[in-house]
PDB file of C-alpha atoms in Angstrom:
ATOM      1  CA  UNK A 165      64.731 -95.176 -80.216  1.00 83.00           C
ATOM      2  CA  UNK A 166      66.832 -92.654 -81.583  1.00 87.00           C
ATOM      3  CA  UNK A 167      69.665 -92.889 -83.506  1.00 88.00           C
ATOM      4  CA  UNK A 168      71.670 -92.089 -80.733  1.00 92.00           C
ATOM      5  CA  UNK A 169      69.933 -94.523 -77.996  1.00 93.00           C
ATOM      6  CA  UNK A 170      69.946 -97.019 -80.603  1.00 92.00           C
ATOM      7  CA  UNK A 171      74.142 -97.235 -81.384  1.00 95.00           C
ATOM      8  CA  UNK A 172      74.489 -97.248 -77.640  1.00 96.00           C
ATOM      9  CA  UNK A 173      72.160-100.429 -76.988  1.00 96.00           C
ATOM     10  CA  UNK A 174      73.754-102.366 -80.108  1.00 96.00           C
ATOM     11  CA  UNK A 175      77.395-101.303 -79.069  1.00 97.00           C
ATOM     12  CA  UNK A 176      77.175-101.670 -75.443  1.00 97.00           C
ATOM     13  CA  UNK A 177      74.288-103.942 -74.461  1.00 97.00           C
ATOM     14  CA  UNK A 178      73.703-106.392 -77.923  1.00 97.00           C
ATOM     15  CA  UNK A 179      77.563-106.449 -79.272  1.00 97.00           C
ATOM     16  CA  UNK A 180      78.625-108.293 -76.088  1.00 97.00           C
ATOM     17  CA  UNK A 181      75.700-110.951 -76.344  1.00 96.00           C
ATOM     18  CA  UNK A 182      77.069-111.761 -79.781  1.00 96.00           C
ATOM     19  CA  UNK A 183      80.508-111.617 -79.290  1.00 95.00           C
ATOM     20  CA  UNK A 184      79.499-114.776 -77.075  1.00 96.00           C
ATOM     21  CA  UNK A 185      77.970-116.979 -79.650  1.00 97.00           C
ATOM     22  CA  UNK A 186      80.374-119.726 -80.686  1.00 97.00           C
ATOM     23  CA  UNK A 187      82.488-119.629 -84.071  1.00 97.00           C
ATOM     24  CA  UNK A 188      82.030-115.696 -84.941  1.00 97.00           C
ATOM     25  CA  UNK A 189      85.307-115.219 -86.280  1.00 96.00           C
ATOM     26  CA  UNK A 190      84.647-111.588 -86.663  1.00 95.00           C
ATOM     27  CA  UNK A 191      81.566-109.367 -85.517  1.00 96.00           C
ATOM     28  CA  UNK A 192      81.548-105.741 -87.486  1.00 96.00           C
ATOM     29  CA  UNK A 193      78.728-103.201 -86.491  1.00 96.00           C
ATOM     30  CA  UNK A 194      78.332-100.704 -89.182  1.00 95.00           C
ATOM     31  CA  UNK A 195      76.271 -97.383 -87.662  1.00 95.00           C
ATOM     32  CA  UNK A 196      74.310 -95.009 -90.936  1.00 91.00           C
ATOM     33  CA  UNK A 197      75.149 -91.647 -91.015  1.00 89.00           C
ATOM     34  CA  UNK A 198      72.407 -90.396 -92.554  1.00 84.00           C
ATOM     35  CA  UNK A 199      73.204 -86.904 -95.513  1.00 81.00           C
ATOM     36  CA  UNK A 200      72.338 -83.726 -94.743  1.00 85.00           C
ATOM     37  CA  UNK A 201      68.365 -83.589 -95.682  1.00 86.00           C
ATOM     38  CA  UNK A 202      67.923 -87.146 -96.195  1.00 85.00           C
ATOM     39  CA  UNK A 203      65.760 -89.857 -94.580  1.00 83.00           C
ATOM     40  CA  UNK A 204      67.249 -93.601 -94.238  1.00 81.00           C
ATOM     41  CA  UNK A 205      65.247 -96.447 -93.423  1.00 83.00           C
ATOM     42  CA  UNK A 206      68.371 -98.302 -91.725  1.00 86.00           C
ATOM     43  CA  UNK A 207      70.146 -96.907 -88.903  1.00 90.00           C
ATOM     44  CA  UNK A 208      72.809 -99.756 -89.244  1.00 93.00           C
ATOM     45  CA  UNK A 209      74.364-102.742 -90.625  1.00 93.00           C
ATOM     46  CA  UNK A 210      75.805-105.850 -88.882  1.00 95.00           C
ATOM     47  CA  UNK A 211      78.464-108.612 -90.694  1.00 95.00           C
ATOM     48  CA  UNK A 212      79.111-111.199 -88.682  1.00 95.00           C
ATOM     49  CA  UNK A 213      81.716-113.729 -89.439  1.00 95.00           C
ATOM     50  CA  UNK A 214      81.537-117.600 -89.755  1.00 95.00           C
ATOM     51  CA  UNK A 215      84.167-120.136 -91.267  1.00 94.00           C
ATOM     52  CA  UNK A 216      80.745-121.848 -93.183  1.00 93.00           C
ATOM     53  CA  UNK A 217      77.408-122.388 -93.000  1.00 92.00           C
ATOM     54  CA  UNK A 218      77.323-124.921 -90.464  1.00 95.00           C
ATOM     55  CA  UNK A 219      79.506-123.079 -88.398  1.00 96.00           C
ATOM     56  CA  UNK A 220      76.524-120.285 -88.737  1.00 95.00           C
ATOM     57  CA  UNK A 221      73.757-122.140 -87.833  1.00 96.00           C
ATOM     58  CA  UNK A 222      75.564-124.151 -84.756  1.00 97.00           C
ATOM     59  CA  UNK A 223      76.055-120.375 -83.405  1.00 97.00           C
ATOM     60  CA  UNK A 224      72.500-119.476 -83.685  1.00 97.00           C
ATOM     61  CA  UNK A 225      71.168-122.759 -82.195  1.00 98.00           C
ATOM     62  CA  UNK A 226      73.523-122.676 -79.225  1.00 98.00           C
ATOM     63  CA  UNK A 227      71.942-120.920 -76.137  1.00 98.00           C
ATOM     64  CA  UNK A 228      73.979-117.621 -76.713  1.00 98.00           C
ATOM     65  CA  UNK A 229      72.813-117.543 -80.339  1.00 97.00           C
ATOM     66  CA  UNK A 230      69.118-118.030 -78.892  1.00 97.00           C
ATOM     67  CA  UNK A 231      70.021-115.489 -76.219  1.00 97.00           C
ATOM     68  CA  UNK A 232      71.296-112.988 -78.736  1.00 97.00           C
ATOM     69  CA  UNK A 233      68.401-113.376 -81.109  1.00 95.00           C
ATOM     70  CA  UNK A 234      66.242-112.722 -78.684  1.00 96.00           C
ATOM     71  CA  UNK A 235      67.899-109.524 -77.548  1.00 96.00           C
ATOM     72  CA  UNK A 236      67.826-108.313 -81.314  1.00 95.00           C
ATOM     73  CA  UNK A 237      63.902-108.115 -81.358  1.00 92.00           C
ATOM     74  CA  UNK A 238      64.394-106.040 -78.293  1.00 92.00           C
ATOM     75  CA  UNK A 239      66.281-102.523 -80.308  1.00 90.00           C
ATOM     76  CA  UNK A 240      65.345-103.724 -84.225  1.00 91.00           C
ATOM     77  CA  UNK A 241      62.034-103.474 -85.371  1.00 87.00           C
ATOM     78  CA  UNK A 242      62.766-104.422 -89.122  1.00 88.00           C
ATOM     79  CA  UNK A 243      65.702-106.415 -90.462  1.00 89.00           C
ATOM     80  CA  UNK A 244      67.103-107.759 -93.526  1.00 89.00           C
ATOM     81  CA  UNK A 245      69.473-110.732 -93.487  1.00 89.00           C
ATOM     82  CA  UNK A 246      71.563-111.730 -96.161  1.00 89.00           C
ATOM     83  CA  UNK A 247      74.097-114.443 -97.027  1.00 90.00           C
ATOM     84  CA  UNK A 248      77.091-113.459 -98.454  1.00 89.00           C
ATOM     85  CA  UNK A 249      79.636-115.082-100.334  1.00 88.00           C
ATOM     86  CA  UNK A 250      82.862-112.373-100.266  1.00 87.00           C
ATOM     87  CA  UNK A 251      85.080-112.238-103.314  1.00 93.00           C
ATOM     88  CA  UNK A 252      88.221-109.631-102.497  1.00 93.00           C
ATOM     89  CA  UNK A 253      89.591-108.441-105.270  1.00 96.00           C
ATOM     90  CA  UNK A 254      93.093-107.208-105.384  1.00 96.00           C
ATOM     91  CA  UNK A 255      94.118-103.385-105.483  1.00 95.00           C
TER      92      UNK A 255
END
């Protein structure tokens, strides 16, 4: 896919699927744009939201979380996941 193919399917076709899974409090899709003369390995990032872990894992086991899972093996062919604990700090 290219870059371009591949924002289109996550924004238009995968975002939706998400946005369906229960208790995302907030879905962010972050697109690379890659330097001048430079390769990246990731053409994007995706946060998505829960009020705990619990929350998380209820989302993923529901039938839209299965649903949406299985759509994300159909546009991402390698993938990181992380768990993040956000601490804001005050400008």
């Amino acid at each position: 896919m290219t870059d371009e193919e591949f924002a289109d399917y996550w924004l238009h076709v995968h975002a939706p699927l998400a946005k369906k899974m229960p208790g995302v409090r907030k879905y962010v899709v972050n697109l690379v744009k890659k330097p001048p003369k430079r390769e990246s390995q990731y053409q994007g990032v995706v946060e998505l939201w829960f009020e705990n872990i619990q929350s998380m894992k209820t989302a993923f086991a529901s039938a839209d979380g299965r649903l949406t899972t299985e759509d994300t093996h159909r546009f991402v062919s390698d993938m990181t996941i992380l768990y993040i604990d956000e601490h804001e700090i005050t400008l």
